[in-house]
Amino acid sequence: MAQTWSCSHADWTLLKKESSLMPHKFTLQDMDNKIRTAQYAVRGAVPARAGELQAKLKAGEKLPFDRLVFCNIGNPHAVGQKPITFYRQVAAAVTDPSLLTAGIYPEDVKKRATEYLAATNNAGSGAYTDSSGLLLVRQQVAEFLLRRDGFPSEPKDIYLTTGASEGVKRAISALIKDERCGMLIPRPQYPLYSAALTMVGGRIVYYDMFEEKGWKTTYEELNQAANDAFTDGTKLRAMTVINPGNPVGAVLDREDVVMLINFATEQKLVILADEVYQENVYREGKQFHSFKKVLRELQKDDPVAYKDTQLISFHSTSKGIIGECGQRGGYMEYVGFSDQVLTQFTKMAATSLSSNTLGQIFVGLMVNPPKPGDPSHELFEKETSAIFQGLTRRALRMTEALNKVPGISSQPIDGAMYAFPSVQLPKKAIEEAKQKEQEPDGLWCLQLLEKTGIVTVPGSGFGQKEGSFHFRTTILPPDELLEEVITKLTTFQEDFMKTYGGGGY
């Protein structure tokens, strides 16, 4: 006999109340507010619009341009840089070991591929590695750091990561103990730092880089930022430095590095040294000074004063000359940390099991390229020299060209892969941007995209002095395409000034 179910009015009211507490469809409002408020301009509104325009071009729609030029991100191979033969041959042989007996590769390629395969216990690139990465590659990184700096490194202090970005986020996550903790980050900065800090609930404390000083900071500025943070109740845990600079293209002199180390030591801050552009120094008379080398030199001269200084440095296969962004290879080195702390960082790495194996191998190749006398050395030197010379040539050309455009000025592009020029915007343009609830340089970048197909990033996405406007563009397009970018940008800016009125900034 079927049972019937009855419910009193009181029971029904209680049932409805309980159902309102039951899970419902996940919406934006349910998402952690820290994630919602984080911003990452490099892939923000302008690149998003570029994606829409790309779809229109593919659909055959007529636009003012016939192709997009992606100058918004340091992605060398996407704008025509060719991969380096030695790196790809070793990677191919590791991925498909049958190529080792095909008689198509030089002996040094086969030797290196065989070594990497052995390091994986012949499981190959499809297998997990130790959480901190292949020991062979970490040994190669340690040997590279010894050659670079003249001071030893230990493989146990080196962790291989999925690009430098993973290492940065891992470090920030560990350093921010609670919501009162914060970090000093440069302004302008690469927005990974502000986004990662926001997503873990930390406080952003900016220190300004001064355009008129060649995008450098001062001890007074750092001290003021730290004092303001202290007044605000912020517990500073670390300081980020990007050298060579992204987005500004500046290269720090040794005295700049010493000043930054001294400040961090006095304030007991961990230094996060983003050094992914260390091979990208173009200006004559400039050179890269690693924080590790300068710190070790200071410790040698005064062991007591710097005995507690702590540093985490980052490098990547995505930049430099290699430019292998898609391989997602990177490493981080810890300096001045106890074994107990490193154990905790190892645990953090273990939650991702390991970084991708092929990316780790690309790190090994980056830090241990062919040597003179090796069968692949001559071709390697030819390819890498051509890439570096092209970057140097375009850095000089872009600096020169930008400074000839009305209303635009640029500091010299000494290093990295970017220009960060200042744009003087007419009042009419600023007012229109406010009406559209846009940043003024965001309006400028969007219009540049719509009229020319050139994809850039508004300076507001990196942080900038109040009342100033900038945009970031790469120097990566090959020479002929770069000239097209310069011509289109110049014409656009001239038309923009005519449209909005050239006077009354």
Coordinates of C-alpha atoms in Angstrom, one line a residue:
M1 CA 0.0 0.0 0.0
A2 CA 1.4 3.4 -1.0
Q3 CA 2.3 5.7 1.8
T4 CA 1.2 9.3 1.8
W5 CA 3.3 12.2 3.1
S6 CA 1.9 15.3 4.8
C7 CA 3.5 18.4 6.0
S8 CA 2.2 21.0 8.4
H9 CA 2.6 24.7 7.7
A10 CA 5.3 24.9 10.4
D11 CA 7.2 22.0 8.8
W12 CA 6.9 23.6 5.4
T13 CA 8.3 26.9 6.6
L14 CA 11.2 25.1 8.3
L15 CA 11.9 23.2 5.1
K16 CA 12.0 26.3 3.0
K17 CA 14.4 28.0 5.5
E18 CA 16.7 25.0 5.4
S19 CA 16.7 24.8 1.6
S20 CA 17.9 28.4 1.4
L21 CA 21.1 27.2 3.1
M22 CA 21.6 24.4 0.7
P23 CA 24.2 24.6 -2.1
H24 CA 23.2 26.5 -5.2
K25 CA 24.7 27.3 -8.6
F26 CA 28.2 28.7 -8.2
T27 CA 28.3 32.4 -9.3
L28 CA 30.8 35.2 -9.4
Q29 CA 29.5 36.5 -6.0
D30 CA 30.5 33.1 -4.4
M31 CA 34.1 33.4 -5.5
D32 CA 36.8 34.5 -3.1
N33 CA 36.9 38.3 -3.3
K34 CA 40.7 38.3 -3.3
I35 CA 40.6 36.5 -6.7
R36 CA 38.0 38.8 -8.1
T37 CA 39.9 41.9 -7.1
A38 CA 43.3 40.8 -8.5
Q39 CA 44.3 42.4 -11.7
Y40 CA 46.7 41.2 -14.4
A41 CA 46.9 43.8 -17.2
V42 CA 49.2 41.9 -19.5
R43 CA 46.2 39.8 -20.4
G44 CA 43.6 42.4 -19.5
A45 CA 41.0 44.4 -21.5
V46 CA 43.2 45.3 -24.5
P47 CA 44.4 41.7 -25.2
A48 CA 40.9 40.5 -24.6
R49 CA 39.6 42.9 -27.3
A50 CA 42.5 41.8 -29.5
G51 CA 41.1 38.3 -29.3
E52 CA 37.7 39.4 -30.5
L53 CA 39.3 41.3 -33.4
Q54 CA 41.4 38.2 -34.3
A55 CA 38.2 36.2 -34.6
K56 CA 36.7 38.8 -36.9
L57 CA 39.8 38.8 -39.1
K58 CA 39.6 35.0 -39.4
A59 CA 35.9 35.3 -40.3
G60 CA 36.9 37.6 -43.2
E61 CA 35.5 40.8 -41.7
K62 CA 37.0 44.0 -43.1
L63 CA 39.0 45.9 -40.5
P64 CA 41.4 48.9 -40.7
F65 CA 44.3 46.4 -40.6
D66 CA 44.9 42.9 -42.0
R67 CA 46.8 41.4 -39.0
L68 CA 47.4 41.9 -35.3
V69 CA 50.8 42.6 -33.9
F70 CA 51.1 41.3 -30.4
C71 CA 53.4 43.7 -28.6
N72 CA 51.7 43.2 -25.2
I73 CA 53.7 40.3 -23.9
G74 CA 57.2 39.0 -24.0
N75 CA 56.5 36.0 -26.1
P76 CA 59.4 35.9 -28.6
H77 CA 58.4 32.9 -30.7
A78 CA 54.9 34.2 -31.2
V79 CA 56.3 37.2 -33.2
G80 CA 58.8 35.3 -35.3
Q81 CA 61.9 34.4 -33.2
K82 CA 63.2 31.1 -34.4
P83 CA 63.9 28.3 -31.9
I84 CA 67.6 27.4 -31.3
T85 CA 68.4 24.2 -33.0
F86 CA 70.5 22.5 -30.3
Y87 CA 67.7 23.0 -27.7
R88 CA 65.0 21.6 -29.9
Q89 CA 67.1 18.6 -31.1
V90 CA 67.9 17.5 -27.6
A91 CA 64.2 18.0 -26.6
A92 CA 63.0 16.0 -29.6
A93 CA 65.4 13.1 -28.8
V94 CA 64.3 13.1 -25.1
T95 CA 60.7 13.0 -26.2
D96 CA 61.3 10.4 -28.8
P97 CA 64.4 8.3 -27.9
S98 CA 64.2 6.4 -31.2
L99 CA 65.7 9.5 -32.9
L100 CA 69.0 8.8 -31.1
T101 CA 69.7 5.9 -33.4
A102 CA 68.3 7.6 -36.6
G103 CA 71.7 9.0 -37.5
I104 CA 70.3 12.6 -37.9
Y105 CA 71.7 14.4 -34.8
P106 CA 75.3 15.5 -33.8
E107 CA 77.1 13.5 -31.2
D108 CA 76.7 16.2 -28.5
V109 CA 73.0 16.3 -29.0
K110 CA 72.8 12.5 -28.5
K111 CA 75.1 12.7 -25.5
R112 CA 73.0 15.3 -23.7
A113 CA 69.7 13.6 -24.5
T114 CA 71.0 10.3 -23.2
E115 CA 72.2 12.1 -20.0
Y116 CA 68.7 13.6 -19.4
L117 CA 67.0 10.3 -20.1
A118 CA 69.2 8.6 -17.6
A119 CA 68.4 11.3 -15.0
T120 CA 64.7 10.3 -15.3
N121 CA 65.7 6.6 -14.8
N122 CA 65.0 6.2 -18.5
A123 CA 61.3 7.0 -17.8
G124 CA 61.6 9.9 -20.2
S125 CA 59.8 13.3 -20.3
G126 CA 56.4 11.8 -19.6
A127 CA 57.2 10.9 -16.0
Y128 CA 57.1 12.9 -12.8
T129 CA 60.5 13.9 -11.2
D130 CA 61.4 14.7 -7.7
S131 CA 59.4 17.6 -6.4
S132 CA 62.4 20.0 -6.4
G133 CA 63.3 18.8 -9.9
L134 CA 65.8 16.5 -11.6
L135 CA 69.1 16.4 -9.6
L136 CA 71.1 16.6 -12.8
V137 CA 69.5 19.8 -13.9
R138 CA 69.8 21.4 -10.4
Q139 CA 73.5 20.5 -10.5
Q140 CA 73.8 22.2 -13.9
V141 CA 72.1 25.3 -12.5
A142 CA 74.5 25.3 -9.5
E143 CA 77.5 25.0 -11.9
F144 CA 76.1 27.9 -14.0
L145 CA 75.7 30.1 -10.9
L146 CA 79.3 29.3 -9.9
R147 CA 80.5 30.4 -13.3
R148 CA 78.3 33.5 -13.3
D149 CA 79.0 34.7 -9.8
G150 CA 82.3 33.1 -8.7
F151 CA 80.6 31.8 -5.6
P152 CA 79.4 28.2 -5.0
S153 CA 75.7 27.1 -5.0
E154 CA 74.2 24.0 -3.7
P155 CA 71.7 21.9 -5.7
K156 CA 69.6 21.5 -2.5
D157 CA 69.0 25.3 -2.5
I158 CA 67.7 25.2 -6.1
Y159 CA 64.1 24.3 -7.0
L160 CA 62.9 23.8 -10.6
T161 CA 59.6 25.5 -11.3
T162 CA 56.9 25.8 -14.0
G163 CA 58.3 29.1 -15.3
A164 CA 59.6 31.7 -12.9
S165 CA 56.0 32.7 -12.1
E166 CA 55.3 29.5 -10.2
G167 CA 58.3 30.2 -8.0
V168 CA 57.3 33.8 -7.4
K169 CA 53.8 32.8 -6.3
R170 CA 55.1 30.0 -4.1
A171 CA 57.5 32.4 -2.3
I172 CA 54.8 35.1 -1.8
S173 CA 52.4 32.5 -0.5
A174 CA 54.9 31.3 2.1
L175 CA 56.0 34.8 3.1
I176 CA 52.5 36.3 3.8
K177 CA 51.6 34.8 7.1
D178 CA 48.4 36.8 7.7
E179 CA 46.4 39.8 6.4
R180 CA 48.7 42.3 8.1
C181 CA 51.8 41.1 6.2
G182 CA 52.9 43.0 3.1
M183 CA 55.7 43.4 0.6
L184 CA 57.5 46.2 -1.1
I185 CA 57.1 46.0 -4.8
P186 CA 58.3 48.5 -7.4
R187 CA 56.0 50.9 -9.2
P188 CA 55.9 50.4 -12.2
Q189 CA 56.0 46.6 -11.7
Y190 CA 55.2 43.4 -13.4
P191 CA 51.6 42.8 -12.3
L192 CA 52.3 39.2 -11.3
Y193 CA 53.5 40.6 -8.0
S194 CA 50.5 42.7 -7.1
A195 CA 48.1 40.0 -8.4
A196 CA 49.8 37.2 -6.4
L197 CA 50.0 39.3 -3.3
T198 CA 46.3 40.2 -3.6
M199 CA 45.2 36.6 -4.1
V200 CA 47.0 35.5 -0.8
G201 CA 45.5 38.4 1.1
G202 CA 48.8 40.3 1.6
R203 CA 49.2 44.1 1.5
I204 CA 50.8 45.8 -1.4
V205 CA 53.3 48.5 -0.5
Y206 CA 54.7 50.4 -3.5
Y207 CA 58.1 52.1 -3.8
D208 CA 58.4 54.4 -6.8
M209 CA 60.9 54.1 -9.6
F210 CA 61.6 57.6 -10.9
E211 CA 61.4 58.1 -14.7
E212 CA 63.6 61.1 -14.6
K213 CA 66.3 59.0 -12.9
G214 CA 66.3 56.4 -15.6
W215 CA 63.6 54.3 -13.8
K216 CA 65.6 53.9 -10.6
T217 CA 64.6 54.3 -7.0
T218 CA 66.3 55.9 -4.0
Y219 CA 67.1 54.9 -0.4
E220 CA 64.9 57.8 0.7
E221 CA 61.9 56.5 -1.3
L222 CA 62.3 53.0 0.1
N223 CA 62.6 54.3 3.6
Q224 CA 59.5 56.5 3.2
A225 CA 57.5 53.5 1.8
A226 CA 58.6 51.4 4.7
N227 CA 57.7 54.1 7.3
D228 CA 54.3 54.6 5.7
A229 CA 53.7 50.8 5.9
F230 CA 54.7 50.7 9.6
T231 CA 52.4 53.6 10.4
D232 CA 49.6 51.7 8.6
G233 CA 50.2 48.7 10.8
T234 CA 51.7 46.6 8.0
K235 CA 54.3 44.0 8.8
L236 CA 56.8 44.1 5.9
R237 CA 58.2 40.7 5.0
A238 CA 59.9 41.1 1.7
M239 CA 61.0 43.4 -1.1
T240 CA 60.8 42.6 -4.8
V241 CA 63.3 43.9 -7.3
I242 CA 63.1 43.3 -11.1
N243 CA 66.5 43.6 -12.8
P244 CA 66.7 44.1 -15.8
G245 CA 63.4 45.9 -15.4
N246 CA 59.9 44.9 -16.5
P247 CA 58.2 47.0 -17.8
V248 CA 60.7 49.8 -17.8
G249 CA 63.8 48.2 -19.5
A250 CA 66.3 49.7 -17.0
V251 CA 69.4 47.9 -15.8
L252 CA 70.7 48.4 -12.3
D253 CA 74.3 49.4 -11.7
R254 CA 76.2 47.7 -8.9
E255 CA 75.8 50.6 -6.5
D256 CA 72.0 50.3 -7.0
V257 CA 72.1 46.6 -6.1
V258 CA 74.2 47.4 -3.0
M259 CA 71.8 50.0 -1.9
L260 CA 68.8 47.7 -2.2
I261 CA 70.6 44.9 -0.3
N262 CA 71.6 47.3 2.4
F263 CA 68.0 48.5 2.8
A264 CA 66.6 45.0 2.9
T265 CA 69.2 43.9 5.4
E266 CA 68.5 46.9 7.7
Q267 CA 64.7 46.2 7.5
K268 CA 65.1 42.4 7.8
L269 CA 63.3 41.9 4.5
V270 CA 63.6 38.9 2.2
I271 CA 64.8 40.0 -1.2
L272 CA 62.9 38.5 -4.2
A273 CA 65.2 39.1 -7.2
D274 CA 63.4 38.7 -10.5
E275 CA 66.4 38.2 -12.8
V276 CA 64.7 36.5 -15.8
Y277 CA 66.1 39.1 -18.2
Q278 CA 69.7 38.8 -17.1
E279 CA 70.9 37.9 -20.6
N280 CA 69.0 40.9 -22.1
V281 CA 71.4 43.8 -21.6
Y282 CA 71.9 45.9 -24.7
R283 CA 73.4 49.3 -23.9
E284 CA 77.1 49.7 -24.1
G285 CA 78.7 50.2 -20.7
K286 CA 75.8 48.4 -18.9
Q287 CA 76.1 44.9 -17.4
F288 CA 74.0 42.6 -15.3
H289 CA 74.9 42.4 -11.6
S290 CA 73.2 39.5 -9.9
F291 CA 72.0 40.0 -6.3
K292 CA 73.6 36.7 -5.3
K293 CA 77.1 37.8 -6.5
V294 CA 76.9 41.3 -4.9
L295 CA 75.5 39.8 -1.6
R296 CA 78.3 37.3 -1.5
E297 CA 80.9 40.0 -2.1
L298 CA 79.4 42.1 0.7
Q299 CA 79.4 39.1 3.0
K300 CA 83.0 38.5 2.2
D301 CA 84.0 42.0 3.2
D302 CA 81.7 42.1 6.3
P303 CA 80.4 38.7 7.3
V304 CA 78.7 40.0 10.5
A305 CA 76.7 42.8 8.9
Y306 CA 75.1 40.5 6.2
K307 CA 75.0 37.2 8.0
D308 CA 71.2 37.2 8.2
T309 CA 70.4 38.6 4.7
Q310 CA 68.0 36.3 2.8
L311 CA 67.5 36.2 -0.9
I312 CA 65.3 34.3 -3.4
S313 CA 66.3 34.7 -7.0
F314 CA 64.3 33.6 -10.1
H315 CA 65.3 32.7 -13.7
S316 CA 63.3 31.4 -16.6
T317 CA 63.6 29.8 -20.1
S318 CA 60.9 32.2 -21.3
K319 CA 63.2 35.2 -21.7
G320 CA 66.9 35.8 -22.4
I321 CA 68.0 34.5 -25.8
I322 CA 66.2 31.1 -25.5
G323 CA 62.7 32.6 -25.5
E324 CA 61.0 29.2 -25.0
C325 CA 57.9 30.6 -23.2
G326 CA 55.8 27.5 -23.9
Q327 CA 58.2 25.1 -22.3
R328 CA 57.5 26.7 -18.9
G329 CA 60.9 26.1 -17.5
G330 CA 62.3 28.1 -14.5
Y331 CA 64.2 27.9 -11.3
M332 CA 64.5 29.6 -7.9
E333 CA 67.5 29.7 -5.6
Y334 CA 67.2 30.2 -1.8
V335 CA 70.1 32.0 -0.1
G336 CA 70.3 32.3 3.7
F337 CA 67.5 29.9 4.6
S338 CA 67.6 27.1 7.2
D339 CA 67.1 23.5 6.2
Q340 CA 63.9 23.6 8.3
V341 CA 62.5 26.3 6.1
L342 CA 63.6 24.6 2.9
T343 CA 61.8 21.5 4.0
Q344 CA 58.6 23.5 4.1
F345 CA 59.3 24.9 0.6
T346 CA 59.8 21.3 -0.6
K347 CA 56.4 20.4 0.9
M348 CA 54.9 23.2 -1.1
A349 CA 56.5 22.0 -4.3
A350 CA 55.3 18.5 -3.6
T351 CA 51.6 19.6 -3.7
S352 CA 52.2 20.1 -7.5
L353 CA 54.1 16.7 -7.6
S354 CA 56.8 18.3 -9.9
S355 CA 57.2 20.9 -12.5
N356 CA 57.0 19.7 -16.1
T357 CA 59.9 17.5 -17.0
L358 CA 60.6 18.8 -20.5
G359 CA 60.6 22.4 -19.0
Q360 CA 63.2 21.2 -16.5
I361 CA 65.4 19.9 -19.3
F362 CA 65.2 23.2 -21.1
V363 CA 66.5 24.8 -18.0
G364 CA 69.4 22.5 -18.1
L365 CA 70.0 23.3 -21.7
M366 CA 69.8 27.1 -21.0
V367 CA 72.4 27.0 -18.3
N368 CA 74.7 24.5 -20.0
P369 CA 74.8 25.3 -23.7
P370 CA 77.3 23.7 -26.2
K371 CA 80.9 24.5 -25.5
P372 CA 83.7 25.5 -28.0
G373 CA 84.7 22.4 -29.8
D374 CA 81.3 20.7 -29.5
P375 CA 79.8 19.7 -32.9
S376 CA 76.8 22.0 -32.2
H377 CA 78.7 25.0 -30.9
E378 CA 79.3 26.9 -34.2
L379 CA 75.6 26.8 -35.2
F380 CA 74.5 27.6 -31.6
E381 CA 76.8 30.7 -31.6
K382 CA 75.5 31.8 -35.0
E383 CA 71.8 31.5 -34.0
T384 CA 72.2 33.1 -30.5
S385 CA 74.3 35.9 -31.7
A386 CA 71.8 36.8 -34.4
I387 CA 69.0 36.8 -31.9
F388 CA 70.9 39.0 -29.5
Q389 CA 72.1 41.4 -32.2
G390 CA 68.5 41.7 -33.4
L391 CA 67.3 42.6 -29.9
T392 CA 70.0 45.1 -29.4
R393 CA 69.3 46.7 -32.8
R394 CA 65.6 47.0 -32.1
A395 CA 66.1 48.3 -28.6
L396 CA 68.1 51.2 -30.0
R397 CA 65.7 51.7 -32.9
M398 CA 62.6 51.7 -30.7
T399 CA 64.1 54.2 -28.3
E400 CA 65.0 56.5 -31.1
A401 CA 61.7 56.2 -32.9
L402 CA 59.5 56.7 -29.8
N403 CA 61.3 59.9 -28.9
K404 CA 60.4 61.4 -32.3
V405 CA 56.7 60.8 -32.0
P406 CA 54.7 63.9 -30.9
G407 CA 53.6 63.6 -27.2
I408 CA 55.6 60.5 -26.5
S409 CA 59.0 60.2 -24.8
S410 CA 60.9 57.1 -23.7
Q411 CA 63.9 56.4 -21.5
P412 CA 66.6 54.3 -23.1
I413 CA 65.8 50.6 -23.4
D414 CA 68.9 49.3 -21.7
G415 CA 67.7 45.8 -21.2
A416 CA 64.8 43.3 -20.9
M417 CA 62.3 43.2 -23.9
Y418 CA 60.2 46.4 -23.4
A419 CA 59.8 50.1 -23.8
F420 CA 57.6 52.0 -21.2
P421 CA 57.1 55.3 -22.9
S422 CA 55.3 58.3 -21.4
V423 CA 52.3 59.6 -23.4
Q424 CA 50.9 63.1 -22.9
L425 CA 47.2 63.0 -23.3
P426 CA 45.0 66.0 -24.0
K427 CA 42.3 67.0 -21.4
K428 CA 39.6 66.0 -23.9
A429 CA 40.9 62.5 -24.1
I430 CA 41.2 62.2 -20.3
E431 CA 37.6 63.4 -19.8
E432 CA 36.3 61.0 -22.4
A433 CA 38.1 58.1 -20.6
K434 CA 36.5 59.1 -17.3
Q435 CA 33.0 59.2 -18.9
K436 CA 33.7 55.7 -20.2
E437 CA 35.0 54.6 -16.8
Q438 CA 38.4 53.7 -18.4
E439 CA 41.9 54.7 -17.5
P440 CA 43.1 57.4 -19.9
D441 CA 46.0 55.3 -21.2
G442 CA 43.6 52.4 -21.5
L443 CA 41.5 54.4 -23.9
W444 CA 44.6 55.3 -25.8
C445 CA 45.8 51.6 -26.1
L446 CA 42.3 50.5 -27.1
Q447 CA 42.1 53.1 -29.8
L448 CA 45.6 52.2 -31.0
L449 CA 44.4 48.6 -31.3
E450 CA 41.1 49.4 -33.1
K451 CA 42.8 51.5 -35.7
T452 CA 46.2 49.8 -36.2
G453 CA 46.0 46.2 -34.9
I454 CA 48.9 46.9 -32.5
V455 CA 48.4 45.3 -29.1
T456 CA 50.0 47.1 -26.2
V457 CA 49.4 47.3 -22.4
P458 CA 48.3 50.5 -20.6
G459 CA 50.8 51.8 -18.1
S460 CA 48.0 52.0 -15.5
G461 CA 48.2 48.2 -15.4
F462 CA 51.7 48.3 -14.0
G463 CA 51.4 51.3 -11.7
Q464 CA 52.7 54.8 -12.5
K465 CA 53.0 58.2 -11.0
E466 CA 49.6 59.9 -10.5
G467 CA 48.8 62.1 -13.4
S468 CA 51.2 60.4 -15.8
F469 CA 50.3 58.0 -18.6
H470 CA 52.3 55.2 -20.3
F471 CA 52.1 52.1 -22.3
R472 CA 54.3 49.0 -22.5
T473 CA 55.4 47.6 -25.8
T474 CA 57.8 44.9 -26.7
I475 CA 60.8 45.2 -28.9
L476 CA 60.3 41.6 -30.2
P477 CA 58.8 42.0 -33.7
P478 CA 61.4 41.4 -36.4
D479 CA 63.0 44.5 -38.0
E480 CA 60.6 44.8 -40.9
L481 CA 57.5 44.3 -38.7
L482 CA 58.9 46.7 -36.1
E483 CA 59.2 49.4 -38.8
E484 CA 55.5 48.8 -39.6
V485 CA 54.6 49.2 -35.9
I486 CA 56.6 52.4 -35.7
T487 CA 55.0 53.9 -38.8
K488 CA 51.5 53.0 -37.7
L489 CA 52.0 54.2 -34.1
T490 CA 53.3 57.5 -35.3
T491 CA 50.4 58.1 -37.7
F492 CA 47.9 57.0 -35.0
Q493 CA 49.4 59.4 -32.4
E494 CA 49.3 62.3 -34.8
D495 CA 45.7 61.6 -35.6
F496 CA 44.9 61.1 -31.9
M497 CA 46.3 64.5 -31.1
K498 CA 44.3 66.2 -33.9
T499 CA 41.1 64.5 -32.7
Y500 CA 41.4 65.4 -29.1
G501 CA 43.4 68.7 -29.4
G502 CA 47.1 68.9 -29.0
G503 CA 47.2 71.6 -26.4
G504 CA 46.3 71.8 -22.8
Y505 CA 47.6 68.5 -21.3

